[in-house]
Tab-separated table of C-alpha atoms in Angstrom:
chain	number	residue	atom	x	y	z
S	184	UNK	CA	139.147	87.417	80.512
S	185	UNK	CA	139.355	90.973	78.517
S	186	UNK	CA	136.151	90.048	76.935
S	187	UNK	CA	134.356	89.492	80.497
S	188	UNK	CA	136.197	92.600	81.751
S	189	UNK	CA	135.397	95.007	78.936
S	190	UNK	CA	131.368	93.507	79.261
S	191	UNK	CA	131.501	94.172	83.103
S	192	UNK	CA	132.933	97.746	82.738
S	193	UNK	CA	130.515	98.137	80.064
S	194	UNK	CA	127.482	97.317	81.997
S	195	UNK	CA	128.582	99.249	84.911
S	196	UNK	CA	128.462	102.449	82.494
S	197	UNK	CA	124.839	101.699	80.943
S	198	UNK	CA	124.180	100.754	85.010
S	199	UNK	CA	125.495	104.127	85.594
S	200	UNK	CA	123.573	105.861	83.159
S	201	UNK	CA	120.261	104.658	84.478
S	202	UNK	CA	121.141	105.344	88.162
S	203	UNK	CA	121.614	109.262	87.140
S	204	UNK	CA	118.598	109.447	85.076
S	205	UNK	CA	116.001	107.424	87.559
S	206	UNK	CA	117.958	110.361	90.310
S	207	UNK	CA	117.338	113.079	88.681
S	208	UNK	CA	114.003	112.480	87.623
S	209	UNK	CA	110.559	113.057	90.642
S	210	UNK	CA	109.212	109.877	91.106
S	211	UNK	CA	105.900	110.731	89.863
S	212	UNK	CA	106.778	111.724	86.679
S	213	UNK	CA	109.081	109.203	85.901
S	214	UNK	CA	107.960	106.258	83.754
S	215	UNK	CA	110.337	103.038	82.740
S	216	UNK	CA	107.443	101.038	81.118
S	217	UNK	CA	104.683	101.257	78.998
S	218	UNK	CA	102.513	99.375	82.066
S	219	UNK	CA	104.222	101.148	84.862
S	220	UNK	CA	100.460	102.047	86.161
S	221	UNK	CA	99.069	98.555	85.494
S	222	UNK	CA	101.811	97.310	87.694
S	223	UNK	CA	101.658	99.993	90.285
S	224	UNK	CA	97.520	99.002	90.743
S	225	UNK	CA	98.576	95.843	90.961
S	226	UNK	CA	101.414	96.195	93.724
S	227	UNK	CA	98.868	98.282	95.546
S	228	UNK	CA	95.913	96.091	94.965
S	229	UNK	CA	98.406	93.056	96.706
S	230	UNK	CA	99.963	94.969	99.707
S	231	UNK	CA	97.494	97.486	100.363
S	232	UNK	CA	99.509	98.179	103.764
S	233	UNK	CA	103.100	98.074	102.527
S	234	UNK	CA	104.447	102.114	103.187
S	235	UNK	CA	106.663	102.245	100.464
S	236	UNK	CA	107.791	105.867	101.517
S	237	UNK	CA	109.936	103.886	104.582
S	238	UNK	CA	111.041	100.977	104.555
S	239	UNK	CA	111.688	98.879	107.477
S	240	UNK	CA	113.928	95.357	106.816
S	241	UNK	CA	112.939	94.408	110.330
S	242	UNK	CA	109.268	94.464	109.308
S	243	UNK	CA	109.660	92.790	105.803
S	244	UNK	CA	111.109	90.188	107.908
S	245	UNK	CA	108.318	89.316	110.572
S	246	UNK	CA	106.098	86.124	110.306
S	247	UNK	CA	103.099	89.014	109.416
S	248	UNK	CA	104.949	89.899	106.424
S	249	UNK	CA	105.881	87.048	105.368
């Protein structure tokens, strides 16, 4: 159990850590991956209608979107 709990408090910092630095960072600047543009073209290229600047869960859920 201390081993689990020490991992899980451990993870929550380095989870921590990324949340501040993907917050404080404009979008288009920020870059996680080598390929973050190669996966971007290829997000766009499969849901060329998907607005990614709002996001309705009502919509993700309809038969269209699905």
């Amino acid at each position: 159990p201390r081993v689990e709990l020490a991992w899980a408090m451990r993870a929550h910092q380095h989870a921590q850590v990324y949340f501040n630095l993907i917050s404080s960072v404009d979008p288009k600047f920020l870059r996680l991956t080598k390929v973050d543009d190669r996966i971007y073209a290829e997000f766009r290229r499969t849901f060329r209608e998907l607005r990614v600047d709002v996001l309705d869960p009502e919509e993700l859920k309809s038969q269209a979107a699905k």
